[in-house]
Coordinates of C-alpha atoms and ligand atoms in Angstrom, one line a residue:
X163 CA 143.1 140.8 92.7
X164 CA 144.5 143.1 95.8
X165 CA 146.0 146.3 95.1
X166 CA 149.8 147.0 95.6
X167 CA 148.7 148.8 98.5
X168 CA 146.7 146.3 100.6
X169 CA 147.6 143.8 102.8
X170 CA 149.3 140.0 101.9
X171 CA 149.5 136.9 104.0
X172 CA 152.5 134.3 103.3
X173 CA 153.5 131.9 105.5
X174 CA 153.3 132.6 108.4
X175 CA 153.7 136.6 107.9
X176 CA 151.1 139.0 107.5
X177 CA 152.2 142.3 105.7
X178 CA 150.7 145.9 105.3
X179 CA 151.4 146.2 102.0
X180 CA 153.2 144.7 99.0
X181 CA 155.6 147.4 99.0
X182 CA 159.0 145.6 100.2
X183 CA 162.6 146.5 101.4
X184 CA 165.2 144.5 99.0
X185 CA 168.4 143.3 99.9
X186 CA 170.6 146.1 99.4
X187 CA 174.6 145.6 100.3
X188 CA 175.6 149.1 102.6
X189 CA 178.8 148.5 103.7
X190 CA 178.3 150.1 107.0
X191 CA 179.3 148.0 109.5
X192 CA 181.6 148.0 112.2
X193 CA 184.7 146.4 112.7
X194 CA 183.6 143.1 114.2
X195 CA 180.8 142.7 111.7
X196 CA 178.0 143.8 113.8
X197 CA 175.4 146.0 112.1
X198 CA 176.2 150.1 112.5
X199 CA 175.0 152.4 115.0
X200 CA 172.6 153.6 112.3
X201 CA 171.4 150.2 111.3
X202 CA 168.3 150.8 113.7
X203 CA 167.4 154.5 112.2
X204 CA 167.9 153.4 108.5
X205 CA 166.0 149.8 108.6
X206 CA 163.2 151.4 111.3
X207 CA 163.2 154.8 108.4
X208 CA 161.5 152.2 106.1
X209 CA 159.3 150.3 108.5
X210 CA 156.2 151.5 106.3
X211 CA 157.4 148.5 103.6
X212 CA 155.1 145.3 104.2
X213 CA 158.4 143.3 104.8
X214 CA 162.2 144.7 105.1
X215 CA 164.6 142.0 103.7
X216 CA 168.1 143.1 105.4
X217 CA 171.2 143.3 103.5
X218 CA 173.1 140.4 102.8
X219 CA 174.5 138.8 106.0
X220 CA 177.8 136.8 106.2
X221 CA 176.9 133.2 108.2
X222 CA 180.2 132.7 109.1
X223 CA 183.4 134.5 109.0
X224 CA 184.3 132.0 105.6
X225 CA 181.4 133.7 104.2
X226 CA 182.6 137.7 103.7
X227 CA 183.6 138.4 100.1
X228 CA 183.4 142.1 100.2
X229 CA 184.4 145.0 103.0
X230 CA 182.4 146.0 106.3
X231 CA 179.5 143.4 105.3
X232 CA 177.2 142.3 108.2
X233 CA 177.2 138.8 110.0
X234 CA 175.1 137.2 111.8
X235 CA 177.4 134.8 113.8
X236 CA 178.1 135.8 117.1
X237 CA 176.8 136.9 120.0
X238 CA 177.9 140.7 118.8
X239 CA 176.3 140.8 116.4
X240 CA 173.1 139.3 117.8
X241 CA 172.9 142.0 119.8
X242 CA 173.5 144.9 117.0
X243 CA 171.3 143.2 114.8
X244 CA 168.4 142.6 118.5
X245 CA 168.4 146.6 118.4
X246 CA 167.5 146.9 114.5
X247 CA 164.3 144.2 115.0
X248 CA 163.5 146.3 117.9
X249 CA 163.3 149.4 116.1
X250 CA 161.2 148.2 113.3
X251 CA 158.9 145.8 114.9
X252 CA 158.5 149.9 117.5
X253 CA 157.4 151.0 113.9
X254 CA 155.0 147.9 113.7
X255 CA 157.4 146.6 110.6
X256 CA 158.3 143.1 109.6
X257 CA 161.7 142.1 108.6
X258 CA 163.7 139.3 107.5
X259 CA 167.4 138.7 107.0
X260 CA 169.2 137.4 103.9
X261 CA 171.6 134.4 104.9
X262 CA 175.1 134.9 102.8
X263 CA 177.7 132.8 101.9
X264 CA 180.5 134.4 98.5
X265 CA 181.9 131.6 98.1
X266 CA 183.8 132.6 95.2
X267 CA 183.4 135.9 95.3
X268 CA 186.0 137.2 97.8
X269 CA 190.0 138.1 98.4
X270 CA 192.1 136.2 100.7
X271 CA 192.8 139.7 102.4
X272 CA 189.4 139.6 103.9
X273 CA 189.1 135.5 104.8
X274 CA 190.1 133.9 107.9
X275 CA 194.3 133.6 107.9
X276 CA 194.3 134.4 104.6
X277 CA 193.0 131.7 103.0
X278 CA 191.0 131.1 99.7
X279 CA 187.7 131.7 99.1
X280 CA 185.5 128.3 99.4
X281 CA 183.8 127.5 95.9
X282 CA 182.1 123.9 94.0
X283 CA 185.3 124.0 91.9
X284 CA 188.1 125.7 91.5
X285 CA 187.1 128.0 89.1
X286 CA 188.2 131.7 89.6
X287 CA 185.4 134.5 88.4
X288 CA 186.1 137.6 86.2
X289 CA 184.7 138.9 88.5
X290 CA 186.1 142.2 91.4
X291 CA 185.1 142.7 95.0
X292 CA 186.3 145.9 97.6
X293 CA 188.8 144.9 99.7
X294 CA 189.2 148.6 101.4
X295 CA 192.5 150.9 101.1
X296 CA 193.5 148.7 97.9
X297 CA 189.7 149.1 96.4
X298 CA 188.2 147.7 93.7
X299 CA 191.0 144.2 93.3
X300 CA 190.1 140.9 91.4
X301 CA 188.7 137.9 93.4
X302 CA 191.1 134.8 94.1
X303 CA 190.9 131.6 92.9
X304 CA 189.0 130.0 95.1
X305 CA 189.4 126.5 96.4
X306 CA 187.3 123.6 95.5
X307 CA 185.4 122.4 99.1
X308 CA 186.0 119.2 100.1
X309 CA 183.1 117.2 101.9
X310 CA 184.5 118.1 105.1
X311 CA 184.6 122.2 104.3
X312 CA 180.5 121.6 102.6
X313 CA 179.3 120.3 106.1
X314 CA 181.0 122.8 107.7
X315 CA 179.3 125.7 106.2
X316 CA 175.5 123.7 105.9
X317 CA 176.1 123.8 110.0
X318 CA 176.9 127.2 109.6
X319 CA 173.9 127.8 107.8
X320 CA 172.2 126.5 111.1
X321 CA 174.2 128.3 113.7
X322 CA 173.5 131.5 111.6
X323 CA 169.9 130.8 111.3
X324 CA 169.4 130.2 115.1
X325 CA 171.5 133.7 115.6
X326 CA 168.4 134.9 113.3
X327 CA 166.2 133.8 115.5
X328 CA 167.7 135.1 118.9
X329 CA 167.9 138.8 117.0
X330 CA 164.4 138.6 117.2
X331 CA 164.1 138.7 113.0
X332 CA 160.7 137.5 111.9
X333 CA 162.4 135.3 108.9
X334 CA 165.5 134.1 107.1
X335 CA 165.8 134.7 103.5
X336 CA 168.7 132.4 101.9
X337 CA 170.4 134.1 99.4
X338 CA 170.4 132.0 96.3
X339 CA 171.2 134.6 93.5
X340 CA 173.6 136.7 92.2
X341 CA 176.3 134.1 91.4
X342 CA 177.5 133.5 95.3
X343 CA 177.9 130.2 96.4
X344 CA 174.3 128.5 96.6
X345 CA 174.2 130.1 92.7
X346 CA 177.4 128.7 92.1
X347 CA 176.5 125.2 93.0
X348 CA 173.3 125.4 91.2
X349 CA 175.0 126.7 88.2
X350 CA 176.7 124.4 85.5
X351 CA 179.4 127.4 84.8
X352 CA 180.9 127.1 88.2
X353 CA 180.4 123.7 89.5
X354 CA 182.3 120.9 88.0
X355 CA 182.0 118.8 90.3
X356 CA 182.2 114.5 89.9
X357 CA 180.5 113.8 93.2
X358 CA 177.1 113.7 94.4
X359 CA 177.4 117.8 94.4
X360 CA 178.2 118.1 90.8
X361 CA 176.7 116.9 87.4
X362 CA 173.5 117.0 86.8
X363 CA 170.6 119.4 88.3
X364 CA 169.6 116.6 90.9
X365 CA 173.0 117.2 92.5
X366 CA 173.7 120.5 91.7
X367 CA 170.9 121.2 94.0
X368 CA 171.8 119.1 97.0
X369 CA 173.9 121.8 98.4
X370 CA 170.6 123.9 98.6
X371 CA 168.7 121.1 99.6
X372 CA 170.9 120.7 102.7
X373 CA 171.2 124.4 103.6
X374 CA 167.3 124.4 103.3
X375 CA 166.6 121.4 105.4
X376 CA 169.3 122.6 108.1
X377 CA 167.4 126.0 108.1
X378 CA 164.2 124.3 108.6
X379 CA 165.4 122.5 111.6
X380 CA 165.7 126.1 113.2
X381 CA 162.7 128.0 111.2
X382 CA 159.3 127.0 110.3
X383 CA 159.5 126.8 106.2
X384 CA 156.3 129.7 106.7
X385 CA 159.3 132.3 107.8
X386 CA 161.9 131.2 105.4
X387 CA 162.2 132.9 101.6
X388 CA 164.5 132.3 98.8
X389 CA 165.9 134.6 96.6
X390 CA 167.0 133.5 93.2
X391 CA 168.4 134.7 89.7
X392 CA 167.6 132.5 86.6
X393 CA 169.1 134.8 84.4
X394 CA 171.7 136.4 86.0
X395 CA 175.3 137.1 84.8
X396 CA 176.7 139.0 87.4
X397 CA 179.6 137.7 88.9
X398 CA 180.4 135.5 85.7
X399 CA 177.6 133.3 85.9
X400 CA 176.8 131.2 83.3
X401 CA 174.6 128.1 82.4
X402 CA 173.9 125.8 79.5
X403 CA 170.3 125.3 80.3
X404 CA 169.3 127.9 82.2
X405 CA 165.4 127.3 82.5
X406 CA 165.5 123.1 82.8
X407 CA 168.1 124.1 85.6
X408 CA 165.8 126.4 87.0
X409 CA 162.6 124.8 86.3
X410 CA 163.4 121.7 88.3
X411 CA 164.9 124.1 91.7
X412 CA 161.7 126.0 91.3
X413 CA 159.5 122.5 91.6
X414 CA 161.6 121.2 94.3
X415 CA 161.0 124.2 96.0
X416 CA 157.6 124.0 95.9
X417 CA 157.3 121.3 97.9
X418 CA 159.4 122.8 100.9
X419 CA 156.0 125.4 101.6
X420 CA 158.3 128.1 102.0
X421 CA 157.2 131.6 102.9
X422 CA 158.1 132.8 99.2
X423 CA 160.3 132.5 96.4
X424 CA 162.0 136.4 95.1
X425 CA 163.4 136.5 92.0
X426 CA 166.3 138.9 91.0
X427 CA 164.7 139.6 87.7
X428 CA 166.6 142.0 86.2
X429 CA 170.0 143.6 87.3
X430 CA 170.2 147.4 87.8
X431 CA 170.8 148.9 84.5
X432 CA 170.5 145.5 82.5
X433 CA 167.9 144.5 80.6
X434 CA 166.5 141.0 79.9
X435 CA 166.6 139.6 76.4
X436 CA 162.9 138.5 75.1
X437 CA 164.3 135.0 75.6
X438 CA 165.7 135.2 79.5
X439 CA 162.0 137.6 79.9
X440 CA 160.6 133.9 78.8
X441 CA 162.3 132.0 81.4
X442 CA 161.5 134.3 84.5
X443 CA 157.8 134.1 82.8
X444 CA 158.0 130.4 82.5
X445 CA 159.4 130.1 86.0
X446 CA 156.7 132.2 87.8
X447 CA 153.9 130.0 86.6
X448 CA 155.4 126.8 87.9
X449 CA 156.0 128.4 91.4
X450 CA 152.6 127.6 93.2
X451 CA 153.8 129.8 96.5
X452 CA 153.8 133.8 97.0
X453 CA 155.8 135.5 94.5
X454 CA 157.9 138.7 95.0
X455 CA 159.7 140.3 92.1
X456 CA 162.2 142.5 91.9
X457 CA 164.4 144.4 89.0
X458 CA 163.4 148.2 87.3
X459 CA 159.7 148.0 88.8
X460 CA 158.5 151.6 89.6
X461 CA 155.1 153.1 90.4
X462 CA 153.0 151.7 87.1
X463 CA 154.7 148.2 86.3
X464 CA 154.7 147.5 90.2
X465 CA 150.6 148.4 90.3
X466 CA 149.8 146.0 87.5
X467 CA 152.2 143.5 88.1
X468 CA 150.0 142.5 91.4
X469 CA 146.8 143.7 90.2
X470 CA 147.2 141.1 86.9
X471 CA 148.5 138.8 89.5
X472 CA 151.7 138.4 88.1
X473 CA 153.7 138.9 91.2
X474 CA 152.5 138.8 95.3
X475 CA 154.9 141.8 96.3
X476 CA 157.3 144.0 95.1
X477 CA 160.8 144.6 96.3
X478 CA 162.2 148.0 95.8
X479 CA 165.9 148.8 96.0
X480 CA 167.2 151.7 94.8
X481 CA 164.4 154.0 95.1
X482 CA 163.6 152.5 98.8
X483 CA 167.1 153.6 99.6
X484 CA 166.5 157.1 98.7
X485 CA 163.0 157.1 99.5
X486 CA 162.2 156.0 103.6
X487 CA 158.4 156.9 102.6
X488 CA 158.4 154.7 99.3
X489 CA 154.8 153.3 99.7
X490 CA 153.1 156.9 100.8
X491 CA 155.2 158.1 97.9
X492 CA 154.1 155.8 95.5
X493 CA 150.6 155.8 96.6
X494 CA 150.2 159.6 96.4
X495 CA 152.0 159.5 92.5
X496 CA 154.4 162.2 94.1
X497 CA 158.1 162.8 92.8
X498 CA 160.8 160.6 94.4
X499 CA 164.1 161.3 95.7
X500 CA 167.3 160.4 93.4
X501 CA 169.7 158.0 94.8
X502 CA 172.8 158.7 95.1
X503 CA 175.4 156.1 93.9
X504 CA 178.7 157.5 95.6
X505 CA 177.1 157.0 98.9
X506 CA 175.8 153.2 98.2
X507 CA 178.7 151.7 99.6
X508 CA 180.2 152.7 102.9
X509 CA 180.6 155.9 104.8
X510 CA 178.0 156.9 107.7
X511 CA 174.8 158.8 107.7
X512 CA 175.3 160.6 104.3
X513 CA 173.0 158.6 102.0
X514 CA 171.7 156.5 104.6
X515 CA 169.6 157.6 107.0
X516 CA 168.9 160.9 105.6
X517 CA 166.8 160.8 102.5
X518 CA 164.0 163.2 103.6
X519 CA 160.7 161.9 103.8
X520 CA 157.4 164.0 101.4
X521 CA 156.3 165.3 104.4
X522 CA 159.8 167.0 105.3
X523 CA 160.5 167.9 101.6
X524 CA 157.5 169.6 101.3
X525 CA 157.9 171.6 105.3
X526 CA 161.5 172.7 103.5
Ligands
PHB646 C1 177.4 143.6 96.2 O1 177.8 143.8 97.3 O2 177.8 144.1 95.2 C2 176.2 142.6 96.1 C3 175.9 141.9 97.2 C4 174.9 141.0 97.2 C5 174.2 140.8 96.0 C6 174.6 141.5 94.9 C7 175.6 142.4 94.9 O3 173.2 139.9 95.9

């Protein structure tokens, strides 16, 4: 088996090392969506990760559930997002971006003319979002999409993924986790629904089959990823079954040959249960494809998880935020750089683009 720090092929990538960039929501961009001035510095900062996986990227202006999120729907932000693939790919980086769509989990203050947030069902979530000046407010009840409003938004899958393509990214991940809206169709908990979107599995997943098969029109399946979350609860998730759910999106999957399948495994400062530990384990051995993981991997677990073959790649979040150098770090066993949480979330250069690499700690 490789080492962490060798090279992997998926797809139709080739990677430096299996070090990776996860999704990580900044809150940094500007007023029309586009990506911030700094987006180039901080993505091009962390170029030395095998693949960068951008934060989560509204498709469409339906799409936005939370304040000063990126999109990846017009022509504006084609070009903000043309100068961050730039920068890395200067750095001799690869990077991806994560396709978003709430659904549920938004405020009619941040939606087109104030309307409700798109969902499977009508079903609200205990669940908040940031809306700006008023902070930290519940999300609406959302409204349950007719056929009309689901072919709407698989065509905006499409538009968004050919925006990808003309921003010069080098994949498309579809974000399938964390209880937005592909989740929430896949989910029992939030969908409801009598048609042939609702009931059991085989429909619950035809929203994600049609998202997939639109983005495949645009992408060759060898540059598209998945991310999914089994066991997740965040943003009130729930499902009676979760690994025969999951067990028959994971085989379907398989047969789409997609670049690779990431799995949320484990939420920042949660921990899995012995029993939802058995599903992601379950799950992993029925994906045939390359696997990255993600959730409270640091230096040791991450090593052995690809040397035992367990997982492809790694994706790092919160210590790749504070850390621009993560793989040099990790590979000399040297101390990290703390994150810090109040700058997560908005603001400008503070906590973003300057974490200070070993080599400028040490010159200090
Ligand atoms: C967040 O903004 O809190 C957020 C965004 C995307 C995720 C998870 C959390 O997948």
């Amino acid at each position: 088996m490789p080492t962490l720090y060798e090279p992997a092929q998926f797809g139709k990538i080739e990677v430096k090392n299996r070090i990776f960039l996860a999704p990580l929501t900044r809150n940094r961009s500007k007023p029309d969506f586009s990506p911030s001035d700094l987006a180039p510095e901080y993505y091009s900062q962390r170029a030395s990760g095998g693949l960068l996986i951008t934060e989560a990227s509204q498709i469409s202006p339906e799409g936005i559930g939370y304040i000063n999120t990126p999109g990846i729907y017009n022509e504006a932000q084609v070009a903000g997002w043309k100068k961050v693939t730039d920068a890395v790919h200067a750095k001799g980086g690869k990077i991806f971006i994560q396709l978003w769509h709430v659904g549920r989990i938004s405020h009619t203050s941040l939606l087109p003319n104030g309307q409700a947030p798109l969902a499977p069902s009508a079903l609200r979530a205990k669940s908040q979002t940031f809306v700006g000046d008023a902070g930290m407010v519940d999300v609406s009840e959302p409204k349950a999409m007719s056929l009309e409003d689901i072919a709407r938004t698989i065509a905006d899958y499409k538009h968004a993924a050919e925006c990808a393509k003309k921003a010069g990214f080098d994949g498309v991940e579809i974000h399938a986790a964390n209880g937005y809206l592909i989740d929430q169709f896949l989910m029992d908990g939030s969908n409801q629904r009598t048609d042939q979107y609702g009931g059991p599995i085989e429909n619950r997943f035809r929203f994600l089959r049609e998202v997939l098969n639109m983005v495949l029109s645009v992408w060759d399946a060898g540059e598209v990823g998945i991310r999914l979350s089994p066991t997740g609860k965040f943003n009130d998730m729930s499902d009676t079954k979760r690994l025969s759910t999951f067990s028959y999106v994971v085989e379907q999957l398989n047969a789409f040959n997609l670049a690779y399948l990431h799995f949320v495994e484990t939420f920042p400062g949660m921990q899995n249960t012995d029993e939802e530990q058995n599903i992601i384990e379950a799950l992993i051995k029925k994906w045939t494809g390359f696997y990255i993981a993600n959730g409270g991997y640091e230096k040791e677990n991450a090593e052995s998880a690809i040397i035992s073959g367990k997982a492809d790649a790694i994706a790092f979040g919160r210590s790749f935020l504070a850390n621009p150098d993560l793989p040099k770090r990790l590979e000399l066993g040297v101390a990290l750089n703390d994150p810090d949480q109040s700058t997560f979330y908005g603001g400008g250069a503070e906590g973003y683009t300057d974490y200070p690499t070993w080599d400028q700690k040490k010159a200090a």
